[in-house]
Structures are given as C-alpha cells and as structure tokens.
Amino acid sequence: MKHLGYTQIDPAEITGNLIGLIASDWMLVTAGSTDKFNTMTANWGGAGYLWNKPVVFVFVRPERYTYEFIENTEGFTLTFFDEGYRDALNLCGSKSGRDCDKVAETGLTPHFTKLGYPAFTEAHLVMECRKLYADQLTRDAFLDGEPLRTHYSTKGGMHKMYIAEIVKVWARNP
Ligand SMILES: Cc1cc2nc3c(=O)[nH]c(=O)nc-3n(C[C@H](O)[C@H](O)[C@H](O)COP(=O)(O)O)c2cc1C
C-alpha cells in the first residue's frame, strides 16, 4: 500500500541496524491528535517480538510534555530521519513543546497516518505504534546500581516504559 510518498512494509523488512538507527540516528516520538500533538527526540528504546507481535519499547520521563500526549492517546509514531535533520532532532530534544512551537522552529511538516497518529513528512521511516503495556521504572527493580546512580541520582523522574505494537511501518519511496 502507498500513502503520502511512502510504501507500507512489513516490520521485518526494515533495513539497517535498528540499534544503530535508534542510538545514533535518534528518533522522534510523536503523539496527539489533529487538534494538538507534541514530539520529542529519543534514543533509548528498541524493537523486537513479544506476545507474538512486532513491538517497540520506548522510555519517557513523566516531566516531558510529550508524556501527556502518549498517556492520553492510544498510540504514537516513531519517525527516523536522514542526517540533514540533525538540527531539528537536536531542537526537539532540547526544548519543550510547552515553551515553543517545535513545528514552526524545525520546519518539519506534520501529517497524520492511516491510524490518525501524527508523524512528519520528512521522515524516511515511520512506525505507527499502538500501546500494549506501560509501567514506571522503579528503584527497587534495578539489579545493577550503575544506571540508577548515573541516570536517576538527582535530576528527573524515573522513566515510564511503553511497549507498543508496531501496527504499520512506512518507508519513504525511493
Ligand atoms: C539524543 C537525545 C535522546 C533523548 N532520549 C530521550 C528518551 O529516550 N527519553 C526521554 O524521556 N527523553 C529523551 N530525551 C530528552 C527529550 O527529548 C527532551 O527532554 C525534550 O525537550 C522533551 O520535549 P517535550 O517536553 O516537548 O516533550 C532525549 C534528548 C536527546 C537530545
């Protein structure tokens, strides 16, 4: 199926190394409705297979404005960009949508997916993800104190983990 310059592919057909894609290229996590949505940069998370479904898992701190949108909608998109959009991803990862208009400041073009989730036309890869499970990380559950000390000692709340089914994947047409 084709839609807005994209072709729908099977999640197993995603090309490239997803760990590299997430860790180094980064992604935007975007949620909301046509009325209001927000996006933020993320590079913690992953993709795999769980409960006989292709899934992603992302980690969002409760203080993020995007958190409110993820909490209040059934799903979100993950979008991936070429290197030329690094400035846009840096902006979405350093400013809050509470204080600025990220669409205006980055020049990214929002569109709404088949499922009605917000995404960006400049992305080369769009994943539509429907939430299956969410849980707040807790201090007691850490088996190794190092990440706890490094990432949760002073600033910020504990991340909430969302496991979401990858319902549709769209790759930009060559
Ligand atoms: C490279 C990079 C990766 C990030 N990864 C995450 C992440 O995985 N989870 C998270 O909660 N915040 C992450 N952030 C921080 C948010 O993107 C940042 O706090 C953002 O300003 C939140 O925007 P919002 O308040 O509009 O939601 C990351 C930031 C950068 C630059």
PDB file of C-alpha atoms and ligand atoms in Angstrom:
ATOM      1  CA  MET A   1       0.000   0.000   0.000  1.00  0.00           C
ATOM      2  CA  LYS A   2       1.229   3.524  -0.762  1.00  0.00           C
ATOM      3  CA  HIS A   3       0.393   6.675   1.232  1.00  0.00           C
ATOM      4  CA  LEU A   4       1.847  10.205   1.035  1.00  0.00           C
ATOM      5  CA  GLY A   5       5.041   9.123  -0.732  1.00  0.00           C
ATOM      6  CA  TYR A   6       5.552   6.076   1.475  1.00  0.00           C
ATOM      7  CA  THR A   7       5.167   2.366   0.884  1.00  0.00           C
ATOM      8  CA  GLN A   8       3.913   0.160   3.677  1.00  0.00           C
ATOM      9  CA  ILE A   9       6.400  -2.560   4.551  1.00  0.00           C
ATOM     10  CA  ASP A  10       6.428  -5.447   6.976  1.00  0.00           C
ATOM     11  CA  PRO A  11       8.261  -4.612  10.252  1.00  0.00           C
ATOM     12  CA  ALA A  12      10.652  -7.486   9.455  1.00  0.00           C
ATOM     13  CA  GLU A  13      11.604  -5.713   6.212  1.00  0.00           C
ATOM     14  CA  ILE A  14      13.046  -2.618   7.899  1.00  0.00           C
ATOM     15  CA  THR A  15      16.526  -2.188   6.500  1.00  0.00           C
ATOM     16  CA  GLY A  16      19.529  -1.160   8.554  1.00  0.00           C
ATOM     17  CA  ASN A  17      20.504  -1.921  12.091  1.00  0.00           C
ATOM     18  CA  LEU A  18      17.738  -0.815  14.457  1.00  0.00           C
ATOM     19  CA  ILE A  19      20.124  -0.423  17.386  1.00  0.00           C
ATOM     20  CA  GLY A  20      22.257   1.926  15.311  1.00  0.00           C
ATOM     21  CA  LEU A  21      19.192   3.673  13.968  1.00  0.00           C
ATOM     22  CA  ILE A  22      17.847   4.373  17.450  1.00  0.00           C
ATOM     23  CA  ALA A  23      21.113   5.001  19.296  1.00  0.00           C
ATOM     24  CA  SER A  24      22.923   7.080  16.680  1.00  0.00           C
ATOM     25  CA  ASP A  25      20.376   8.463  14.245  1.00  0.00           C
ATOM     26  CA  TRP A  26      17.820   9.061  17.025  1.00  0.00           C
ATOM     27  CA  MET A  27      14.057   9.184  16.527  1.00  0.00           C
ATOM     28  CA  LEU A  28      11.099  11.411  17.194  1.00  0.00           C
ATOM     29  CA  VAL A  29       8.351  10.101  19.427  1.00  0.00           C
ATOM     30  CA  THR A  30       5.175  11.916  18.470  1.00  0.00           C
ATOM     31  CA  ALA A  31       1.695  11.623  19.929  1.00  0.00           C
ATOM     32  CA  GLY A  32      -1.556  13.531  19.959  1.00  0.00           C
ATOM     33  CA  SER A  33      -4.398  14.407  17.646  1.00  0.00           C
ATOM     34  CA  THR A  34      -5.032  16.787  14.781  1.00  0.00           C
ATOM     35  CA  ASP A  35      -6.086  19.321  17.436  1.00  0.00           C
ATOM     36  CA  LYS A  36      -2.842  19.142  19.411  1.00  0.00           C
ATOM     37  CA  PHE A  37       0.205  16.929  19.392  1.00  0.00           C
ATOM     38  CA  ASN A  38       3.802  17.037  20.552  1.00  0.00           C
ATOM     39  CA  THR A  39       7.070  15.475  19.591  1.00  0.00           C
ATOM     40  CA  MET A  40      10.372  14.803  21.327  1.00  0.00           C
ATOM     41  CA  THR A  41      13.679  13.240  20.406  1.00  0.00           C
ATOM     42  CA  ALA A  42      14.501   9.875  21.925  1.00  0.00           C
ATOM     43  CA  ASN A  43      17.348   7.427  21.632  1.00  0.00           C
ATOM     44  CA  TRP A  44      16.541   4.999  24.386  1.00  0.00           C
ATOM     45  CA  GLY A  45      14.383   2.114  23.316  1.00  0.00           C
ATOM     46  CA  GLY A  46      14.290  -0.813  20.988  1.00  0.00           C
ATOM     47  CA  ALA A  47      12.286  -3.102  18.798  1.00  0.00           C
ATOM     48  CA  GLY A  48      11.608  -6.829  18.968  1.00  0.00           C
ATOM     49  CA  TYR A  49       8.961  -9.505  19.148  1.00  0.00           C
ATOM     50  CA  LEU A  50       6.696 -10.009  22.124  1.00  0.00           C
ATOM     51  CA  TRP A  51       3.303 -11.611  22.680  1.00  0.00           C
ATOM     52  CA  ASN A  52       3.547 -12.810  19.043  1.00  0.00           C
ATOM     53  CA  LYS A  53       3.651  -9.236  17.817  1.00  0.00           C
ATOM     54  CA  PRO A  54       6.363  -6.938  16.473  1.00  0.00           C
ATOM     55  CA  VAL A  55       6.873  -4.346  19.179  1.00  0.00           C
ATOM     56  CA  VAL A  56       8.842  -1.284  20.131  1.00  0.00           C
ATOM     57  CA  PHE A  57       9.676  -0.168  23.618  1.00  0.00           C
ATOM     58  CA  VAL A  58      10.398   3.429  24.498  1.00  0.00           C
ATOM     59  CA  PHE A  59      11.222   5.184  27.752  1.00  0.00           C
ATOM     60  CA  VAL A  60       9.733   8.588  28.520  1.00  0.00           C
ATOM     61  CA  ARG A  61      10.246  10.697  31.618  1.00  0.00           C
ATOM     62  CA  PRO A  62       6.965  11.961  33.138  1.00  0.00           C
ATOM     63  CA  GLU A  63       8.144  15.573  33.018  1.00  0.00           C
ATOM     64  CA  ARG A  64       8.253  15.553  29.203  1.00  0.00           C
ATOM     65  CA  TYR A  65       5.365  17.406  27.591  1.00  0.00           C
ATOM     66  CA  THR A  66       5.168  14.514  25.118  1.00  0.00           C
ATOM     67  CA  TYR A  67       4.416  12.181  28.048  1.00  0.00           C
ATOM     68  CA  GLU A  68       0.976  13.782  28.465  1.00  0.00           C
ATOM     69  CA  PHE A  69       0.143  13.084  24.842  1.00  0.00           C
ATOM     70  CA  ILE A  70       1.383   9.491  24.951  1.00  0.00           C
ATOM     71  CA  GLU A  71      -0.632   8.897  28.115  1.00  0.00           C
ATOM     72  CA  ASN A  72      -3.815  10.308  26.649  1.00  0.00           C
ATOM     73  CA  THR A  73      -3.850   8.617  23.238  1.00  0.00           C
ATOM     74  CA  GLU A  74      -3.877   5.005  22.155  1.00  0.00           C
ATOM     75  CA  GLY A  75      -0.623   5.167  20.256  1.00  0.00           C
ATOM     76  CA  PHE A  76       2.268   7.172  18.870  1.00  0.00           C
ATOM     77  CA  THR A  77       4.663   7.233  15.969  1.00  0.00           C
ATOM     78  CA  LEU A  78       8.403   6.752  15.831  1.00  0.00           C
ATOM     79  CA  THR A  79       9.960   8.625  12.928  1.00  0.00           C
ATOM     80  CA  PHE A  80      13.509   8.376  11.605  1.00  0.00           C
ATOM     81  CA  PHE A  81      15.382  10.975   9.582  1.00  0.00           C
ATOM     82  CA  ASP A  82      18.436  11.451   7.431  1.00  0.00           C
ATOM     83  CA  GLU A  83      21.489  13.240   8.864  1.00  0.00           C
ATOM     84  CA  GLY A  84      20.331  16.556   7.348  1.00  0.00           C
ATOM     85  CA  TYR A  85      17.642  16.758  10.046  1.00  0.00           C
ATOM     86  CA  ARG A  86      20.058  16.515  12.990  1.00  0.00           C
ATOM     87  CA  ASP A  87      19.423  20.180  13.938  1.00  0.00           C
ATOM     88  CA  ALA A  88      15.677  19.536  14.022  1.00  0.00           C
ATOM     89  CA  LEU A  89      16.195  16.491  16.248  1.00  0.00           C
ATOM     90  CA  ASN A  90      18.526  18.444  18.499  1.00  0.00           C
ATOM     91  CA  LEU A  91      15.874  21.135  18.889  1.00  0.00           C
ATOM     92  CA  CYS A  92      13.131  18.595  19.639  1.00  0.00           C
ATOM     93  CA  GLY A  93      15.433  17.041  22.220  1.00  0.00           C
ATOM     94  CA  SER A  94      16.440  20.233  23.992  1.00  0.00           C
ATOM     95  CA  LYS A  95      13.336  22.424  24.041  1.00  0.00           C
ATOM     96  CA  SER A  96       9.898  21.609  25.372  1.00  0.00           C
ATOM     97  CA  GLY A  97       6.722  21.935  23.372  1.00  0.00           C
ATOM     98  CA  ARG A  98       5.364  23.685  26.466  1.00  0.00           C
ATOM     99  CA  ASP A  99       7.627  26.651  25.669  1.00  0.00           C
ATOM    100  CA  CYS A 100       7.871  26.694  21.890  1.00  0.00           C
ATOM    101  CA  ASP A 101       6.259  25.578  18.667  1.00  0.00           C
ATOM    102  CA  LYS A 102       8.536  22.756  17.519  1.00  0.00           C
ATOM    103  CA  VAL A 103       6.876  22.502  14.123  1.00  0.00           C
ATOM    104  CA  ALA A 104       7.464  26.188  13.425  1.00  0.00           C
ATOM    105  CA  GLU A 105      11.033  26.131  14.784  1.00  0.00           C
ATOM    106  CA  THR A 106      12.157  22.990  12.959  1.00  0.00           C
ATOM    107  CA  GLY A 107      10.204  23.485   9.743  1.00  0.00           C
ATOM    108  CA  LEU A 108       9.110  19.834   9.899  1.00  0.00           C
ATOM    109  CA  THR A 109       5.820  19.086   8.146  1.00  0.00           C
ATOM    110  CA  PRO A 110       3.283  17.170  10.203  1.00  0.00           C
ATOM    111  CA  HIS A 111       0.979  14.660   8.608  1.00  0.00           C
ATOM    112  CA  PHE A 112      -1.462  12.157  10.026  1.00  0.00           C
ATOM    113  CA  THR A 113      -1.033   8.474   9.414  1.00  0.00           C
ATOM    114  CA  LYS A 114      -3.642   5.951   8.366  1.00  0.00           C
ATOM    115  CA  LEU A 115      -4.348   5.316  12.063  1.00  0.00           C
ATOM    116  CA  GLY A 116      -4.586   9.058  12.688  1.00  0.00           C
ATOM    117  CA  TYR A 117      -1.302   9.388  14.524  1.00  0.00           C
ATOM    118  CA  PRO A 118       0.913  12.452  13.961  1.00  0.00           C
ATOM    119  CA  ALA A 119       4.146  11.972  12.005  1.00  0.00           C
ATOM    120  CA  PHE A 120       6.480  14.049   9.841  1.00  0.00           C
ATOM    121  CA  THR A 121       6.683  14.029   6.063  1.00  0.00           C
ATOM    122  CA  GLU A 122      10.475  14.471   6.084  1.00  0.00           C
ATOM    123  CA  ALA A 123      10.988  11.122   7.852  1.00  0.00           C
ATOM    124  CA  HIS A 124      12.372   8.272   5.774  1.00  0.00           C
ATOM    125  CA  LEU A 125      10.750   5.730   8.087  1.00  0.00           C
ATOM    126  CA  VAL A 126       7.509   5.967  10.058  1.00  0.00           C
ATOM    127  CA  MET A 127       6.328   3.385  12.573  1.00  0.00           C
ATOM    128  CA  GLU A 128       2.740   3.528  13.813  1.00  0.00           C
ATOM    129  CA  CYS A 129       2.701   2.027  17.295  1.00  0.00           C
ATOM    130  CA  ARG A 130      -0.266   1.103  19.493  1.00  0.00           C
ATOM    131  CA  LYS A 131       0.343   0.941  23.233  1.00  0.00           C
ATOM    132  CA  LEU A 132       0.111  -2.515  24.799  1.00  0.00           C
ATOM    133  CA  TYR A 133       1.768  -2.106  28.178  1.00  0.00           C
ATOM    134  CA  ALA A 134       3.178   0.702  30.287  1.00  0.00           C
ATOM    135  CA  ASP A 135       4.992   0.710  33.562  1.00  0.00           C
ATOM    136  CA  GLN A 136       7.063   3.143  35.579  1.00  0.00           C
ATOM    137  CA  LEU A 137      10.617   2.015  36.279  1.00  0.00           C
ATOM    138  CA  THR A 138      11.241   1.639  39.998  1.00  0.00           C
ATOM    139  CA  ARG A 139      14.436   1.965  42.021  1.00  0.00           C
ATOM    140  CA  ASP A 140      13.928  -1.431  43.663  1.00  0.00           C
ATOM    141  CA  ALA A 141      13.888  -3.253  40.324  1.00  0.00           C
ATOM    142  CA  PHE A 142      17.446  -2.285  39.339  1.00  0.00           C
ATOM    143  CA  LEU A 143      19.809  -5.244  39.628  1.00  0.00           C
ATOM    144  CA  ASP A 144      22.837  -3.112  38.805  1.00  0.00           C
ATOM    145  CA  GLY A 145      23.155   0.163  40.671  1.00  0.00           C
ATOM    146  CA  GLU A 146      25.230   1.837  37.969  1.00  0.00           C
ATOM    147  CA  PRO A 147      22.428   3.007  35.649  1.00  0.00           C
ATOM    148  CA  LEU A 148      20.402   4.020  38.688  1.00  0.00           C
ATOM    149  CA  ARG A 149      23.232   6.187  40.022  1.00  0.00           C
ATOM    150  CA  THR A 150      24.121   7.563  36.602  1.00  0.00           C
ATOM    151  CA  HIS A 151      20.670   8.413  35.362  1.00  0.00           C
ATOM    152  CA  TYR A 152      18.395   8.797  38.377  1.00  0.00           C
ATOM    153  CA  SER A 153      20.502  10.256  41.168  1.00  0.00           C
ATOM    154  CA  THR A 154      19.381  13.863  41.192  1.00  0.00           C
ATOM    155  CA  LYS A 155      17.577  15.244  38.205  1.00  0.00           C
ATOM    156  CA  GLY A 156      14.401  13.930  36.644  1.00  0.00           C
ATOM    157  CA  GLY A 157      11.830  11.296  37.417  1.00  0.00           C
ATOM    158  CA  MET A 158      12.010   7.610  36.633  1.00  0.00           C
ATOM    159  CA  HIS A 159      11.175   6.809  33.030  1.00  0.00           C
ATOM    160  CA  LYS A 160       7.930   5.172  32.090  1.00  0.00           C
ATOM    161  CA  MET A 161       8.383   2.247  29.716  1.00  0.00           C
ATOM    162  CA  TYR A 162       5.867   1.806  26.945  1.00  0.00           C
ATOM    163  CA  ILE A 163       5.691  -1.416  24.981  1.00  0.00           C
ATOM    164  CA  ALA A 164       3.708  -0.849  21.799  1.00  0.00           C
ATOM    165  CA  GLU A 165       2.734  -2.991  18.857  1.00  0.00           C
ATOM    166  CA  ILE A 166       4.205  -1.882  15.546  1.00  0.00           C
ATOM    167  CA  VAL A 167       0.941  -1.772  13.627  1.00  0.00           C
ATOM    168  CA  LYS A 168       2.188  -0.254  10.381  1.00  0.00           C
ATOM    169  CA  VAL A 169       5.598   0.679   9.003  1.00  0.00           C
ATOM    170  CA  TRP A 170       6.040   3.148   6.156  1.00  0.00           C
ATOM    171  CA  ALA A 171       9.272   3.521   4.221  1.00  0.00           C
ATOM    172  CA  ARG A 172       9.752   6.542   2.006  1.00  0.00           C
ATOM    173  CA  ASN A 173       9.572   5.710  -1.691  1.00  0.00           C
ATOM    174  CA  PRO A 174      12.993   5.802  -3.364  1.00  0.00           C
TER     175      PRO A 174
HETATM  176  C1  LIG B   1      19.605  12.420  21.625  1.00  0.00           C
HETATM  177  C2  LIG B   1      18.502  12.599  22.650  1.00  0.00           C
HETATM  178  C3  LIG B   1      17.846  11.478  23.136  1.00  0.00           C
HETATM  179  C4  LIG B   1      16.835  11.587  24.095  1.00  0.00           C
HETATM  180  N1  LIG B   1      16.203  10.455  24.532  1.00  0.00           N
HETATM  181  C5  LIG B   1      15.197  10.558  25.421  1.00  0.00           C
HETATM  182  C6  LIG B   1      14.487   9.385  25.832  1.00  0.00           C
HETATM  183  O1  LIG B   1      14.719   8.268  25.352  1.00  0.00           O
HETATM  184  N2  LIG B   1      13.514   9.541  26.772  1.00  0.00           N
HETATM  185  C7  LIG B   1      13.192  10.768  27.301  1.00  0.00           C
HETATM  186  O2  LIG B   1      12.296  10.853  28.151  1.00  0.00           O
HETATM  187  N3  LIG B   1      13.837  11.902  26.909  1.00  0.00           N
HETATM  188  C8  LIG B   1      14.813  11.821  25.966  1.00  0.00           C
HETATM  189  N4  LIG B   1      15.442  12.957  25.530  1.00  0.00           N
HETATM  190  C9  LIG B   1      15.069  14.263  26.085  1.00  0.00           C
HETATM  191  C10 LIG B   1      13.822  14.891  25.448  1.00  0.00           C
HETATM  192  O3  LIG B   1      13.864  14.798  24.044  1.00  0.00           O
HETATM  193  C11 LIG B   1      13.774  16.384  25.844  1.00  0.00           C
HETATM  194  O4  LIG B   1      13.646  16.490  27.249  1.00  0.00           O
HETATM  195  C12 LIG B   1      12.696  17.174  25.151  1.00  0.00           C
HETATM  196  O5  LIG B   1      12.990  18.540  25.290  1.00  0.00           O
HETATM  197  C13 LIG B   1      11.310  16.878  25.675  1.00  0.00           C
HETATM  198  O6  LIG B   1      10.410  17.666  24.953  1.00  0.00           O
HETATM  199  P1  LIG B   1       8.889  17.878  25.392  1.00  0.00           P
HETATM  200  O7  LIG B   1       8.872  18.495  26.785  1.00  0.00           O
HETATM  201  O8  LIG B   1       8.329  18.807  24.343  1.00  0.00           O
HETATM  202  O9  LIG B   1       8.246  16.535  25.365  1.00  0.00           O
HETATM  203  C14 LIG B   1      16.470  12.867  24.574  1.00  0.00           C
HETATM  204  C15 LIG B   1      17.122  14.009  24.083  1.00  0.00           C
HETATM  205  C16 LIG B   1      18.129  13.880  23.123  1.00  0.00           C
HETATM  206  C17 LIG B   1      18.816  15.105  22.586  1.00  0.00           C
END
